Amino acid sequence: VQLQASGGGLVQPGGSLRLSCAASGNILSINVTGWYRQAPGKQRELVAIIVSGTANYADFVKGRFTISRDNAKNTFYLQMNSLKPEDTAVYYCNGDVTTTAWRRYNDVWGQGTQVTVSS
C-alpha cells in the first residue's frame, strides 16, 4: 500500500495549487484522509482531514483550502487558494487504508510534495 502525493510547485502569493494523493495497492477504501505540512525548522502540522465524511481544517487555512476525495479513483485532494508565503512547506498526505483483502493499514504517509509561495 502506497500513497503518492503530487501537484506541488512554485506559485506567487494569491495563487492556487491543487495537490493530489493517489493510493495504490489493491485498495478497497481510504478511511481517513489528511494533509499535513512541514516548513523548514518547524514541526509537521495538520492542515486538513476528513474523518467519517466530515472535513476539518486548521485555523490558518480555513476559507482558503478545501480537502476532497474521489473514492472511485482512490485519490484525495487539497485545493489551495489565496496562497501566502507562510504556506511554503513540504505537504504530506496521510491515510488509513483498507485493501481488497480486508487488511487495514493505519497512518500511511505519502512522500511529500514541495509547495513554495514566493514572488
XYZ file of N, CA and C in Angstrom:
357
model
N 0.853 -1.187 0.000
C 0.000 0.000 0.000
C 0.886 1.234 0.000
N 0.605 2.133 -0.935
C 1.375 3.374 -1.023
C 0.456 4.546 -1.278
N 0.872 5.702 -0.797
C 0.234 6.970 -1.140
C 1.257 7.802 -1.897
N 0.835 8.353 -3.004
C 1.716 9.137 -3.856
C 1.166 10.551 -3.976
N 1.893 11.508 -3.402
C 1.465 12.911 -3.458
C 2.074 13.594 -4.675
N 1.323 14.514 -5.245
C 1.807 15.271 -6.395
C 1.093 16.614 -6.454
N 1.592 17.488 -7.316
C 0.915 18.759 -7.554
C 1.571 19.973 -6.947
N 2.646 19.785 -6.208
C 3.325 20.925 -5.631
C 4.063 21.734 -6.680
N 4.584 22.874 -6.261
C 5.325 23.718 -7.189
C 5.536 25.096 -6.622
N 5.973 25.989 -7.494
C 6.205 27.385 -7.145
C 5.015 28.213 -7.623
N 4.478 29.016 -6.740
C 3.325 29.845 -7.081
C 3.485 31.207 -6.422
N 2.945 32.232 -7.050
C 3.009 33.572 -6.475
C 1.974 33.735 -5.376
N 2.219 34.640 -4.461
C 1.212 34.912 -3.422
C -0.133 35.246 -4.047
N -1.186 34.696 -3.469
C -2.523 34.866 -4.013
C -2.913 33.807 -5.020
N -1.969 33.004 -5.429
C -2.228 31.973 -6.422
C -2.845 30.717 -5.828
N -3.015 29.723 -6.696
C -3.667 28.467 -6.305
C -2.855 27.264 -6.781
N -2.995 26.187 -6.033
C -2.450 24.892 -6.419
C -3.435 23.820 -5.967
N -3.421 22.699 -6.659
C -4.200 21.554 -6.209
C -3.263 20.362 -6.042
N -3.203 19.866 -4.831
C -2.404 18.680 -4.544
C -3.279 17.439 -4.684
N -2.659 16.369 -5.129
C -3.355 15.098 -5.242
C -2.596 14.034 -4.459
N -3.344 13.062 -3.965
C -2.727 11.930 -3.265
C -3.428 10.661 -3.744
N -2.711 9.863 -4.479
C -3.278 8.653 -5.055
C -2.813 7.432 -4.280
N -3.758 6.587 -3.941
C -3.443 5.350 -3.228
C -3.304 4.210 -4.228
N -2.355 3.325 -3.982
C -2.160 2.163 -4.844
C -1.927 0.925 -3.988
N -2.280 -0.230 -4.575
C -2.063 -1.466 -3.839
C -3.338 -2.186 -3.463
N -4.174 -2.508 -4.455
C -5.414 -3.266 -4.224
C -6.271 -2.611 -3.140
N -6.574 -1.339 -3.352
C -7.284 -0.546 -2.363
C -8.776 -0.818 -2.407
N -9.351 -1.066 -1.247
C -10.800 -1.154 -1.122
C -11.370 0.197 -0.725
N -10.749 0.825 0.250
C -11.225 2.128 0.697
C -10.116 2.866 1.450
N -10.254 4.177 1.461
C -9.384 5.028 2.286
C -10.275 5.626 3.362
N -10.018 5.283 4.590
C -10.969 5.565 5.653
C -10.767 6.923 6.315
N -9.559 7.333 6.446
C -9.243 8.650 6.994
C -8.250 9.278 6.030
N -8.506 10.502 5.625
C -7.612 11.153 4.676
C -7.215 12.513 5.212
N -5.924 12.775 5.182
C -5.469 14.043 5.726
C -4.277 14.600 4.983
N -4.109 15.907 5.107
C -2.939 16.610 4.605
C -2.232 17.288 5.764
N -0.928 17.167 5.783
C -0.070 17.781 6.781
C 1.004 18.579 6.052
N 1.664 19.452 6.779
C 2.769 20.172 6.170
C 3.885 20.385 7.181
N 5.067 20.552 6.637
C 6.224 20.809 7.487
C 7.105 21.848 6.819
N 7.221 22.976 7.475
C 8.085 24.051 6.999
C 9.478 23.873 7.594
N 10.503 24.437 6.970
C 11.870 24.288 7.487
C 11.975 24.760 8.935
N 12.535 23.909 9.773
C 12.745 24.258 11.166
C 11.509 24.159 12.041
N 10.412 23.672 11.463
C 9.168 23.569 12.235
C 8.685 22.119 12.268
N 7.796 21.848 13.198
C 7.216 20.526 13.289
C 6.128 20.337 12.240
N 5.892 19.088 11.892
C 4.811 18.773 10.972
C 3.480 19.108 11.648
N 2.581 19.726 10.874
C 1.295 20.132 11.436
C 0.164 19.707 10.523
N -0.995 19.486 11.141
C -2.185 19.108 10.397
C -2.730 20.316 9.650
N -3.069 20.088 8.380
C -3.675 21.138 7.567
C -5.176 20.900 7.422
N -5.539 19.687 7.007
C -6.947 19.362 6.789
C -7.111 17.855 6.865
N -8.300 17.426 7.265
C -8.527 15.998 7.421
C -10.009 15.694 7.223
N -10.297 14.544 6.618
C -11.663 14.053 6.517
C -11.757 12.798 7.375
N -12.654 12.839 8.338
C -12.911 11.693 9.198
C -14.416 11.431 9.187
N -14.794 10.209 8.853
C -16.214 9.826 8.795
C -17.024 10.808 7.953
N -16.419 11.238 6.854
C -17.110 12.106 5.923
C -17.129 13.573 6.281
N -16.555 13.923 7.399
C -16.542 15.323 7.829
C -15.146 15.910 7.662
N -15.091 17.070 7.012
C -13.817 17.746 6.816
C -13.554 18.735 7.949
N -12.327 18.754 8.393
C -11.897 19.708 9.417
C -10.604 20.365 8.959
N -10.447 21.620 9.322
C -9.321 22.406 8.848
C -8.603 23.100 10.001
N -7.303 23.259 9.817
C -6.564 24.110 10.737
C -7.028 25.550 10.549
N -6.997 26.311 11.611
C -7.496 27.685 11.541
C -6.760 28.499 10.484
N -5.488 28.216 10.290
C -4.698 29.044 9.390
C -5.002 28.798 7.912
N -5.843 27.800 7.583
C -6.214 27.564 6.186
C -7.720 27.645 5.956
N -8.489 27.834 7.005
C -9.945 27.883 6.849
C -10.349 28.983 5.875
N -11.235 28.617 4.959
C -11.696 29.570 3.965
C -10.797 29.664 2.744
N -9.626 29.064 2.807
C -8.691 29.118 1.668
C -8.438 27.736 1.058
N -8.382 26.720 1.881
C -8.075 25.368 1.414
C -9.323 24.498 1.502
N -9.412 23.529 0.589
C -10.515 22.576 0.606
C -9.975 21.173 0.369
N -10.321 20.269 1.269
C -9.946 18.874 1.112
C -11.131 18.125 0.513
N -10.842 17.219 -0.404
C -11.905 16.442 -1.027
C -11.353 15.073 -1.407
N -12.234 14.190 -1.814
C -11.798 12.851 -2.172
C -12.647 12.304 -3.308
N -12.059 11.429 -4.091
C -12.752 10.717 -5.162
C -12.581 9.234 -4.857
N -13.588 8.640 -4.269
C -13.472 7.248 -3.837
C -13.266 6.301 -5.012
N -13.860 6.621 -6.149
C -13.732 5.751 -7.313
C -12.291 5.693 -7.816
N -11.564 6.781 -7.614
C -10.177 6.853 -8.065
C -9.185 6.586 -6.941
N -9.686 6.342 -5.738
C -8.796 6.165 -4.569
C -7.799 7.314 -4.463
N -8.314 8.492 -4.643
C -7.469 9.689 -4.651
C -8.131 10.768 -3.817
N -7.329 11.538 -3.097
C -7.877 12.698 -2.425
C -7.029 13.912 -2.745
N -7.601 15.068 -2.477
C -7.054 16.313 -2.997
C -7.000 17.388 -1.912
N -6.169 18.367 -2.167
C -6.156 19.586 -1.365
C -6.100 20.759 -2.328
N -7.215 21.448 -2.455
C -7.272 22.669 -3.254
C -6.829 23.835 -2.385
N -5.797 24.519 -2.817
C -5.236 25.614 -2.032
C -5.376 26.914 -2.809
N -6.142 27.822 -2.274
C -6.356 29.136 -2.890
C -5.795 30.229 -1.996
N -5.640 31.396 -2.577
C -5.146 32.557 -1.829
C -3.892 32.210 -1.037
N -2.958 31.588 -1.693
C -1.751 31.130 -1.021
C -0.908 32.289 -0.525
N -0.272 32.057 0.615
C 0.566 33.050 1.260
C 1.993 32.510 1.371
N 2.968 33.375 1.496
C 4.349 32.885 1.667
C 4.499 31.938 2.856
N 3.729 32.161 3.904
C 3.817 31.292 5.077
C 3.226 29.907 4.850
N 2.592 29.695 3.699
C 2.136 28.356 3.344
C 3.250 27.505 2.747
N 4.397 28.099 2.526
C 5.527 27.368 1.981
C 5.938 26.240 2.918
N 5.963 25.025 2.380
C 6.271 23.845 3.185
C 6.285 22.619 2.285
N 6.721 21.516 2.850
C 6.509 20.220 2.203
C 5.172 19.689 2.711
N 4.315 19.338 1.783
C 2.984 18.849 2.127
C 2.948 17.329 1.985
N 2.419 16.696 3.017
C 2.340 15.243 3.067
C 0.889 14.803 3.151
N 0.560 13.746 2.430
C -0.754 13.154 2.602
C -0.644 11.944 3.535
N -1.752 11.647 4.157
C -1.791 10.586 5.157
C -3.154 9.930 5.134
N -3.181 8.613 5.319
C -4.474 7.953 5.304
C -4.458 6.611 6.003
N -5.646 6.184 6.380
C -5.876 4.822 6.861
C -6.539 4.075 5.711
N -5.901 2.999 5.282
C -6.291 2.342 4.041
C -6.706 0.897 4.303
N -7.783 0.463 3.660
C -8.204 -0.943 3.699
C -8.039 -1.543 2.310
N -7.421 -2.706 2.250
C -7.211 -3.359 0.960
C -8.367 -4.308 0.650
N -8.347 -4.818 -0.585
C -9.383 -5.761 -1.005
C -9.295 -7.075 -0.241
N -8.192 -7.315 0.427
C -8.062 -8.490 1.295
C -8.537 -8.196 2.707
N -9.175 -7.038 2.871
C -9.715 -6.603 4.160
C -8.624 -6.443 5.210
N -7.454 -6.043 4.756
C -6.381 -5.716 5.694
C -6.305 -4.201 5.804
N -6.213 -3.718 7.019
C -6.194 -2.271 7.243
C -4.783 -1.809 7.568
N -4.385 -0.750 6.899
C -3.101 -0.104 7.144
C -3.392 1.289 7.679
N -2.990 1.521 8.900
C -3.216 2.826 9.519
C -1.998 3.715 9.366
N -2.262 5.003 9.252
C -1.197 6.006 9.298
C -0.173 5.807 8.167
N -0.683 5.673 6.953
C 0.185 5.555 5.782
C 0.535 6.959 5.287
N 1.808 7.222 5.057
C 2.260 8.549 4.631
C 2.709 8.535 3.171
N 2.350 9.591 2.462
C 2.912 9.833 1.147
C 4.294 10.443 1.286
N 4.982 10.620 0.167
C 6.381 11.035 0.202
C 6.578 12.530 0.342
N 5.539 13.313 0.215
C 5.675 14.759 0.352
C 5.862 15.446 -0.980
N 5.287 16.631 -1.084
C 5.450 17.451 -2.272
C 5.691 18.899 -1.838
N 6.667 19.529 -2.446
C 7.087 20.869 -2.035
C 6.148 21.924 -2.610
N 5.685 22.794 -1.758
C 4.908 23.980 -2.164
C 5.693 25.216 -1.747
N 5.988 26.056 -2.709
C 6.718 27.288 -2.435
C 5.893 28.462 -2.929
N 5.592 29.370 -2.020
C 4.818 30.560 -2.365
C 5.750 31.763 -2.275
N 6.049 32.334 -3.422
C 7.020 33.423 -3.463
C 6.828 34.244 -4.723
N 7.108 35.521 -4.608
C 7.050 36.385 -5.790
C 8.424 36.482 -6.450
